[in-house]
PDB file of C-alpha atoms in Angstrom:
ATOM      1  CA  MET A   1      12.572  -1.725  48.853  1.00 70.00           C
ATOM      2  CA  LYS A   2       9.942  -0.725  46.330  1.00 84.00           C
ATOM      3  CA  PRO A   3       9.116  -3.257  43.603  1.00 93.00           C
ATOM      4  CA  LEU A   4      11.238  -2.882  40.484  1.00 97.00           C
ATOM      5  CA  LYS A   5       9.404  -0.862  37.832  1.00 97.00           C
ATOM      6  CA  LEU A   6      10.057  -1.568  34.163  1.00 98.00           C
ATOM      7  CA  LEU A   7       9.267   1.633  32.283  1.00 98.00           C
ATOM      8  CA  PHE A   8       8.433   0.721  28.688  1.00 98.00           C
ATOM      9  CA  ASP A   9       8.489   3.101  25.733  1.00 98.00           C
ATOM     10  CA  GLY A  10       4.944   2.330  24.595  1.00 98.00           C
ATOM     11  CA  ASP A  11       5.205   4.412  21.427  1.00 97.00           C
ATOM     12  CA  MET A  12       8.082   2.315  20.102  1.00 97.00           C
ATOM     13  CA  ILE A  13       6.623  -1.060  21.097  1.00 98.00           C
ATOM     14  CA  ALA A  14       3.264  -0.236  19.463  1.00 98.00           C
ATOM     15  CA  PHE A  15       4.787   1.279  16.321  1.00 97.00           C
ATOM     16  CA  GLN A  16       7.029  -1.721  15.697  1.00 97.00           C
ATOM     17  CA  ALA A  17       4.281  -4.277  16.297  1.00 98.00           C
ATOM     18  CA  CYS A  18       1.777  -2.479  14.060  1.00 97.00           C
ATOM     19  CA  SER A  19       4.346  -2.041  11.304  1.00 97.00           C
ATOM     20  CA  ILE A  20       5.087  -5.779  11.298  1.00 97.00           C
ATOM     21  CA  VAL A  21       1.443  -6.790  10.668  1.00 97.00           C
ATOM     22  CA  GLU A  22       0.770  -4.213   7.960  1.00 95.00           C
ATOM     23  CA  GLN A  23       0.263  -5.931   4.592  1.00 94.00           C
ATOM     24  CA  PRO A  24      -0.624  -4.588   1.102  1.00 92.00           C
ATOM     25  CA  ILE A  25      -3.382  -6.518  -0.658  1.00 93.00           C
ATOM     26  CA  GLU A  26      -4.189  -6.469  -4.385  1.00 91.00           C
ATOM     27  CA  TRP A  27      -7.908  -7.107  -4.765  1.00 93.00           C
ATOM     28  CA  GLU A  28      -7.918  -6.764  -8.530  1.00 91.00           C
ATOM     29  CA  PRO A  29      -5.653  -5.095 -11.105  1.00 91.00           C
ATOM     30  CA  ASP A  30      -4.886  -1.535  -9.968  1.00 90.00           C
ATOM     31  CA  LEU A  31      -6.902  -1.852  -6.739  1.00 93.00           C
ATOM     32  CA  TRP A  32      -4.742  -2.124  -3.623  1.00 92.00           C
ATOM     33  CA  THR A  33      -5.476  -1.606   0.058  1.00 91.00           C
ATOM     34  CA  LEU A  34      -3.363  -1.758   3.177  1.00 92.00           C
ATOM     35  CA  HIS A  35      -4.471  -4.416   5.661  1.00 93.00           C
ATOM     36  CA  ALA A  36      -3.591  -4.846   9.323  1.00 95.00           C
ATOM     37  CA  ASP A  37      -4.926  -7.369  11.832  1.00 96.00           C
ATOM     38  CA  ALA A  38      -4.858  -5.586  15.183  1.00 97.00           C
ATOM     39  CA  SER A  39      -5.173  -8.898  17.041  1.00 97.00           C
ATOM     40  CA  GLU A  40      -1.846  -9.981  15.520  1.00 97.00           C
ATOM     41  CA  ALA A  41      -0.249  -6.704  16.588  1.00 98.00           C
ATOM     42  CA  LYS A  42      -1.621  -7.105  20.124  1.00 98.00           C
ATOM     43  CA  ALA A  43      -0.134 -10.602  20.311  1.00 98.00           C
ATOM     44  CA  ILE A  44       3.246  -9.232  19.209  1.00 98.00           C
ATOM     45  CA  VAL A  45       3.063  -6.472  21.850  1.00 98.00           C
ATOM     46  CA  ASP A  46       2.214  -9.012  24.570  1.00 98.00           C
ATOM     47  CA  ASP A  47       4.974 -11.375  23.486  1.00 98.00           C
ATOM     48  CA  ARG A  48       7.582  -8.628  23.164  1.00 98.00           C
ATOM     49  CA  ILE A  49       6.838  -7.079  26.557  1.00 98.00           C
ATOM     50  CA  GLN A  50       6.955 -10.517  28.183  1.00 98.00           C
ATOM     51  CA  LYS A  51      10.263 -11.473  26.553  1.00 98.00           C
ATOM     52  CA  ILE A  52      11.891  -8.113  27.245  1.00 98.00           C
ATOM     53  CA  THR A  53      10.749  -8.292  30.866  1.00 98.00           C
ATOM     54  CA  GLU A  54      12.359 -11.728  31.211  1.00 97.00           C
ATOM     55  CA  GLN A  55      15.589 -10.372  29.682  1.00 98.00           C
ATOM     56  CA  VAL A  56      15.709  -7.424  32.096  1.00 98.00           C
ATOM     57  CA  LEU A  57      15.000  -9.563  35.167  1.00 97.00           C
ATOM     58  CA  SER A  58      17.664 -12.034  34.063  1.00 97.00           C
ATOM     59  CA  LYS A  59      20.320  -9.366  33.486  1.00 97.00           C
ATOM     60  CA  LEU A  60      19.598  -7.799  36.871  1.00 96.00           C
ATOM     61  CA  LYS A  61      19.306 -11.209  38.546  1.00 96.00           C
ATOM     62  CA  HIS A  62      16.083  -9.847  40.016  1.00 94.00           C
ATOM     63  CA  THR A  63      13.806 -12.400  41.655  1.00 93.00           C
ATOM     64  CA  GLY A  64      11.566 -10.118  43.704  1.00 94.00           C
ATOM     65  CA  ALA A  65       8.422  -8.158  42.929  1.00 96.00           C
ATOM     66  CA  TYR A  66       8.214  -6.028  39.805  1.00 97.00           C
ATOM     67  CA  GLU A  67       5.736  -3.861  37.931  1.00 97.00           C
ATOM     68  CA  ILE A  68       5.346  -2.953  34.269  1.00 98.00           C
ATOM     69  CA  VAL A  69       4.485   0.657  33.384  1.00 98.00           C
ATOM     70  CA  VAL A  70       3.967   1.604  29.732  1.00 98.00           C
ATOM     71  CA  CYS A  71       4.531   5.258  28.832  1.00 98.00           C
ATOM     72  CA  PHE A  72       2.958   7.138  25.926  1.00 98.00           C
ATOM     73  CA  THR A  73       3.312  10.479  24.162  1.00 98.00           C
ATOM     74  CA  ASP A  74       0.564  13.106  24.420  1.00 97.00           C
ATOM     75  CA  SER A  75      -1.056  14.609  21.326  1.00 95.00           C
ATOM     76  CA  GLU A  76       0.423  18.033  22.218  1.00 96.00           C
ATOM     77  CA  ASN A  77       4.165  18.625  22.550  1.00 97.00           C
ATOM     78  CA  PHE A  78       5.771  21.343  24.679  1.00 97.00           C
ATOM     79  CA  ARG A  79       8.955  21.304  22.571  1.00 97.00           C
ATOM     80  CA  LYS A  80       7.099  22.792  19.619  1.00 96.00           C
ATOM     81  CA  LYS A  81       6.693  25.998  21.638  1.00 96.00           C
ATOM     82  CA  ILE A  82      10.452  26.090  22.196  1.00 97.00           C
ATOM     83  CA  LEU A  83      11.297  25.198  18.593  1.00 96.00           C
ATOM     84  CA  PRO A  84       8.310  25.349  16.191  1.00 95.00           C
ATOM     85  CA  THR A  85      10.117  23.167  13.626  1.00 94.00           C
ATOM     86  CA  TYR A  86      10.582  20.314  16.111  1.00 95.00           C
ATOM     87  CA  LYS A  87       9.506  17.077  14.369  1.00 93.00           C
ATOM     88  CA  ALA A  88       8.052  19.125  11.518  1.00 91.00           C
ATOM     89  CA  ASN A  89       9.708  16.618   9.190  1.00 89.00           C
ATOM     90  CA  ARG A  90       7.125  14.060  10.341  1.00 88.00           C
ATOM     91  CA  ILE A  91       4.093  16.105   9.325  1.00 83.00           C
ATOM     92  CA  GLY A  92       2.084  14.105   6.822  1.00 83.00           C
ATOM     93  CA  LYS A  93       3.798  10.838   7.714  1.00 89.00           C
ATOM     94  CA  ARG A  94       1.195   8.372   8.874  1.00 91.00           C
ATOM     95  CA  LYS A  95       1.332   5.920  11.745  1.00 94.00           C
ATOM     96  CA  PRO A  96       0.873   2.201  10.928  1.00 95.00           C
ATOM     97  CA  THR A  97      -2.707   1.293  10.056  1.00 94.00           C
ATOM     98  CA  CYS A  98      -3.871  -0.158  13.382  1.00 96.00           C
ATOM     99  CA  TYR A  99      -1.629   1.957  15.620  1.00 97.00           C
ATOM    100  CA  LYS A 100      -4.361   3.945  17.395  1.00 96.00           C
ATOM    101  CA  GLY A 101      -6.459   0.860  18.105  1.00 97.00           C
ATOM    102  CA  VAL A 102      -3.505  -1.037  19.530  1.00 98.00           C
ATOM    103  CA  VAL A 103      -2.429   1.910  21.701  1.00 98.00           C
ATOM    104  CA  ASP A 104      -6.002   2.226  23.042  1.00 98.00           C
ATOM    105  CA  TRP A 105      -5.944  -1.494  23.870  1.00 98.00           C
ATOM    106  CA  MET A 106      -2.556  -1.190  25.595  1.00 98.00           C
ATOM    107  CA  LYS A 107      -3.957   1.583  27.782  1.00 98.00           C
ATOM    108  CA  GLU A 108      -6.733  -0.784  28.865  1.00 98.00           C
ATOM    109  CA  VAL A 109      -4.605  -3.826  29.694  1.00 98.00           C
ATOM    110  CA  PHE A 110      -1.374  -2.280  31.050  1.00 98.00           C
ATOM    111  CA  THR A 111      -0.602   0.223  33.782  1.00 98.00           C
ATOM    112  CA  THR A 112       0.237   3.345  31.781  1.00 98.00           C
ATOM    113  CA  TYR A 113       1.662   6.816  32.343  1.00 98.00           C
ATOM    114  CA  GLN A 114       0.984   9.815  30.092  1.00 97.00           C
ATOM    115  CA  ARG A 115       1.024  13.517  30.873  1.00 97.00           C
ATOM    116  CA  PRO A 116      -0.103  16.649  28.971  1.00 97.00           C
ATOM    117  CA  THR A 117       2.407  17.930  26.361  1.00 97.00           C
ATOM    118  CA  LEU A 118       5.020  15.287  27.256  1.00 98.00           C
ATOM    119  CA  GLU A 119       6.582  12.565  25.139  1.00 98.00           C
ATOM    120  CA  ALA A 120       6.928   8.981  26.324  1.00 98.00           C
ATOM    121  CA  ASP A 121      10.663   9.654  26.847  1.00 97.00           C
ATOM    122  CA  ASP A 122       9.838  12.447  29.304  1.00 98.00           C
ATOM    123  CA  CYS A 123       7.364  10.278  31.216  1.00 98.00           C
ATOM    124  CA  ILE A 124      10.019   7.600  31.605  1.00 98.00           C
ATOM    125  CA  GLY A 125      12.642  10.182  32.579  1.00 98.00           C
ATOM    126  CA  ILE A 126      10.434  11.641  35.311  1.00 98.00           C
ATOM    127  CA  LEU A 127       9.539   8.263  36.810  1.00 97.00           C
ATOM    128  CA  ALA A 128      13.149   7.044  36.600  1.00 97.00           C
ATOM    129  CA  THR A 129      14.513  10.003  38.567  1.00 97.00           C
ATOM    130  CA  MET A 130      11.975  10.257  41.369  1.00 95.00           C
ATOM    131  CA  ALA A 131      13.234   9.941  44.927  1.00 90.00           C
ATOM    132  CA  ASP A 132      13.993   6.315  45.838  1.00 89.00           C
ATOM    133  CA  ALA A 133      13.154   5.212  42.296  1.00 91.00           C
ATOM    134  CA  ASN A 134      13.775   1.524  41.596  1.00 95.00           C
ATOM    135  CA  THR A 135      13.316   1.481  37.839  1.00 97.00           C
ATOM    136  CA  VAL A 136      14.653   0.381  34.475  1.00 98.00           C
ATOM    137  CA  ALA A 137      13.939   2.445  31.347  1.00 98.00           C
ATOM    138  CA  VAL A 138      13.123   0.075  28.477  1.00 98.00           C
ATOM    139  CA  SER A 139      13.473   1.337  24.921  1.00 96.00           C
ATOM    140  CA  GLY A 140      15.519   1.035  21.763  1.00 93.00           C
ATOM    141  CA  ASP A 141      16.276   4.754  21.692  1.00 90.00           C
ATOM    142  CA  LYS A 142      19.864   5.795  22.519  1.00 88.00           C
ATOM    143  CA  ASP A 143      18.561   9.134  23.863  1.00 89.00           C
ATOM    144  CA  PHE A 144      17.855   7.382  27.168  1.00 94.00           C
ATOM    145  CA  LEU A 145      21.572   7.585  27.899  1.00 95.00           C
ATOM    146  CA  SER A 146      20.777  11.158  28.983  1.00 96.00           C
ATOM    147  CA  ILE A 147      18.668   9.918  31.919  1.00 97.00           C
ATOM    148  CA  PRO A 148      20.454   8.843  35.138  1.00 97.00           C
ATOM    149  CA  GLY A 149      19.651   5.276  36.153  1.00 96.00           C
ATOM    150  CA  LYS A 150      19.267   1.876  34.540  1.00 97.00           C
ATOM    151  CA  PHE A 151      18.396   1.707  30.838  1.00 97.00           C
ATOM    152  CA  TYR A 152      17.830  -1.498  28.886  1.00 97.00           C
ATOM    153  CA  ASP A 153      18.276  -1.109  25.134  1.00 97.00           C
ATOM    154  CA  TYR A 154      16.150  -4.005  23.937  1.00 96.00           C
ATOM    155  CA  GLN A 155      17.201  -3.515  20.316  1.00 95.00           C
ATOM    156  CA  LYS A 156      20.824  -4.291  21.232  1.00 96.00           C
ATOM    157  CA  GLY A 157      20.235  -6.360  24.356  1.00 96.00           C
ATOM    158  CA  ILE A 158      22.441  -4.063  26.439  1.00 96.00           C
ATOM    159  CA  LEU A 159      21.782  -2.954  30.005  1.00 97.00           C
ATOM    160  CA  HIS A 160      23.281   0.448  30.819  1.00 97.00           C
ATOM    161  CA  GLU A 161      23.764   1.942  34.279  1.00 97.00           C
ATOM    162  CA  VAL A 162      24.005   5.664  33.660  1.00 97.00           C
ATOM    163  CA  SER A 163      25.451   8.000  36.289  1.00 97.00           C
ATOM    164  CA  GLU A 164      24.199  11.570  36.637  1.00 96.00           C
ATOM    165  CA  ALA A 165      27.517  12.868  35.232  1.00 96.00           C
ATOM    166  CA  GLU A 166      27.197  10.564  32.208  1.00 97.00           C
ATOM    167  CA  ALA A 167      23.585  11.603  31.665  1.00 97.00           C
ATOM    168  CA  ASP A 168      24.562  15.287  31.802  1.00 97.00           C
ATOM    169  CA  TYR A 169      27.350  14.607  29.281  1.00 97.00           C
ATOM    170  CA  TRP A 170      24.941  12.973  26.830  1.00 97.00           C
ATOM    171  CA  HIS A 171      22.503  15.861  27.146  1.00 97.00           C
ATOM    172  CA  LEU A 172      25.234  18.351  26.213  1.00 98.00           C
ATOM    173  CA  TYR A 173      26.422  16.012  23.449  1.00 98.00           C
ATOM    174  CA  GLN A 174      22.907  15.863  21.980  1.00 97.00           C
ATOM    175  CA  THR A 175      22.677  19.651  22.205  1.00 98.00           C
ATOM    176  CA  LEU A 176      25.788  19.949  20.049  1.00 98.00           C
ATOM    177  CA  VAL A 177      25.051  17.280  17.432  1.00 97.00           C
ATOM    178  CA  GLY A 178      21.278  17.728  17.200  1.00 96.00           C
ATOM    179  CA  ASP A 179      18.943  15.010  15.952  1.00 94.00           C
ATOM    180  CA  VAL A 180      17.938  14.721  12.299  1.00 92.00           C
ATOM    181  CA  ALA A 181      15.056  12.366  13.164  1.00 91.00           C
ATOM    182  CA  ASP A 182      13.534  14.948  15.537  1.00 94.00           C
ATOM    183  CA  ASN A 183      14.417  17.890  13.277  1.00 93.00           C
ATOM    184  CA  TYR A 184      16.572  20.000  15.557  1.00 95.00           C
ATOM    185  CA  SER A 185      19.973  21.004  14.248  1.00 94.00           C
ATOM    186  CA  GLY A 186      22.294  21.298  17.237  1.00 97.00           C
ATOM    187  CA  CYS A 187      25.374  23.415  16.545  1.00 97.00           C
ATOM    188  CA  PRO A 188      26.066  23.857  12.809  1.00 96.00           C
ATOM    189  CA  GLY A 189      29.133  21.982  11.642  1.00 94.00           C
ATOM    190  CA  ILE A 190      29.532  20.008  14.872  1.00 96.00           C
ATOM    191  CA  GLY A 191      29.457  16.254  14.333  1.00 95.00           C
ATOM    192  CA  LYS A 192      29.902  13.318  16.683  1.00 96.00           C
ATOM    193  CA  VAL A 193      33.709  13.327  16.647  1.00 97.00           C
ATOM    194  CA  THR A 194      34.034  17.059  17.352  1.00 97.00           C
ATOM    195  CA  ALA A 195      31.356  16.965  20.049  1.00 97.00           C
ATOM    196  CA  GLU A 196      33.093  14.083  21.810  1.00 97.00           C
ATOM    197  CA  LYS A 197      36.447  15.873  21.631  1.00 97.00           C
ATOM    198  CA  LEU A 198      35.070  19.128  23.036  1.00 97.00           C
ATOM    199  CA  LEU A 199      33.143  17.492  25.871  1.00 97.00           C
ATOM    200  CA  THR A 200      35.899  15.052  26.807  1.00 95.00           C
ATOM    201  CA  GLU A 201      38.143  18.045  27.397  1.00 93.00           C
ATOM    202  CA  SER A 202      35.489  20.035  29.256  1.00 95.00           C
ATOM    203  CA  PRO A 203      31.946  18.638  29.715  1.00 96.00           C
ATOM    204  CA  THR A 204      30.349  21.984  30.635  1.00 96.00           C
ATOM    205  CA  TRP A 205      27.683  24.353  29.413  1.00 97.00           C
ATOM    206  CA  GLU A 206      30.410  26.914  28.762  1.00 97.00           C
ATOM    207  CA  THR A 207      31.951  24.522  26.220  1.00 97.00           C
ATOM    208  CA  VAL A 208      28.626  24.252  24.413  1.00 98.00           C
ATOM    209  CA  VAL A 209      28.059  28.012  24.402  1.00 98.00           C
ATOM    210  CA  ASN A 210      31.561  28.659  23.057  1.00 97.00           C
ATOM    211  CA  ALA A 211      30.974  26.180  20.239  1.00 97.00           C
ATOM    212  CA  PHE A 212      27.792  28.034  19.245  1.00 98.00           C
ATOM    213  CA  LYS A 213      29.474  31.428  19.497  1.00 98.00           C
ATOM    214  CA  LYS A 214      32.254  30.268  17.166  1.00 97.00           C
ATOM    215  CA  LYS A 215      29.510  29.642  14.616  1.00 96.00           C
ATOM    216  CA  GLY A 216      28.117  33.147  15.111  1.00 97.00           C
ATOM    217  CA  LEU A 217      25.219  31.993  17.310  1.00 97.00           C
ATOM    218  CA  SER A 218      24.191  33.276  20.732  1.00 97.00           C
ATOM    219  CA  GLU A 219      23.826  31.525  24.060  1.00 97.00           C
ATOM    220  CA  GLU A 220      20.058  31.936  23.687  1.00 97.00           C
ATOM    221  CA  GLU A 221      20.183  29.899  20.488  1.00 97.00           C
ATOM    222  CA  ALA A 222      22.256  27.237  22.238  1.00 98.00           C
ATOM    223  CA  LEU A 223      19.676  27.157  25.037  1.00 98.00           C
ATOM    224  CA  ILE A 224      16.863  26.502  22.544  1.00 98.00           C
ATOM    225  CA  GLN A 225      18.727  23.430  21.316  1.00 98.00           C
ATOM    226  CA  ALA A 226      19.508  22.291  24.873  1.00 98.00           C
ATOM    227  CA  ARG A 227      15.893  22.612  26.007  1.00 98.00           C
ATOM    228  CA  THR A 228      14.725  20.736  22.938  1.00 97.00           C
ATOM    229  CA  ALA A 229      17.264  17.955  23.499  1.00 97.00           C
ATOM    230  CA  ARG A 230      16.530  17.609  27.214  1.00 98.00           C
ATOM    231  CA  ILE A 231      14.583  14.512  28.227  1.00 98.00           C
ATOM    232  CA  LEU A 232      12.778  15.601  31.381  1.00 98.00           C
ATOM    233  CA  ARG A 233      13.863  14.399  34.792  1.00 97.00           C
ATOM    234  CA  ARG A 234      11.827  14.743  37.995  1.00 97.00           C
ATOM    235  CA  SER A 235      13.512  18.094  38.692  1.00 96.00           C
ATOM    236  CA  ASP A 236      12.326  19.334  35.281  1.00 97.00           C
ATOM    237  CA  TYR A 237       8.633  18.750  35.989  1.00 97.00           C
ATOM    238  CA  ASP A 238       6.062  20.664  38.030  1.00 97.00           C
ATOM    239  CA  THR A 239       3.665  17.967  39.230  1.00 93.00           C
ATOM    240  CA  SER A 240       1.090  20.411  40.604  1.00 93.00           C
ATOM    241  CA  GLN A 241       0.805  22.261  37.297  1.00 93.00           C
ATOM    242  CA  LYS A 242       1.486  19.144  35.200  1.00 92.00           C
ATOM    243  CA  ALA A 243       3.926  21.194  33.166  1.00 95.00           C
ATOM    244  CA  PRO A 244       7.622  21.006  32.256  1.00 97.00           C
ATOM    245  CA  ILE A 245      10.179  23.250  33.915  1.00 97.00           C
ATOM    246  CA  LEU A 246      12.455  24.356  31.078  1.00 97.00           C
ATOM    247  CA  TRP A 247      16.077  23.363  31.603  1.00 97.00           C
ATOM    248  CA  THR A 248      18.447  26.065  32.850  1.00 96.00           C
ATOM    249  CA  PRO A 249      22.241  25.490  33.016  1.00 94.00           C
ATOM    250  CA  LYS A 250      23.715  25.330  36.516  1.00 84.00           C
ATOM    251  CA  ASP A 251      27.074  26.755  35.498  1.00 62.00           C
TER     252      ASP A 251
END
């Protein structure tokens, strides 16, 4: 069997570590600067990855070989061509002070995976769904429930084993409810309770389309939301072109 691969969400690990070390300093009355010691952030990253790795290995009772792969988001994002307003709510919001320097350092000291126009989530999703994959997705983002396989939520300390049917359900669920943080709306007026009710009764694309049509929206508009919500799997990625294959419903 291949060594177990722990697929870390590098964006989240770096962001959290850099945010922790950021400190405001008052040099004199009315003169303030923001200070960050990148060496402190690097130490936090190292410590967190080590501790999370130990937690995952313990939960899986894994004593064999393993590898750590840290995934990062590219500067370009294919979802913005599908939905131009995707993450537009983050424009002008800065990253923590030493974020870039820490990410550059992580790329030097860890095995990393990053691809053009993809987010870290997509990189993890692709690696986690390759043939004969022996992986664990490691993040604090609930969206990883839409990827088949093992997912360790290190924020909650929970290890999930997600079936393909469950992953497909969560993709349709996310299509309906949208994501305020990522600035895509889903189906207007559909919240968590309604989405769960609809998909429990019939977890199909037809259910999603009917929900959109009841709001006066077309299947094409539903598809925009679904393609935006979709975290890529291996089947959604053209490795020769290094480009996403936009999701198309099977039914």
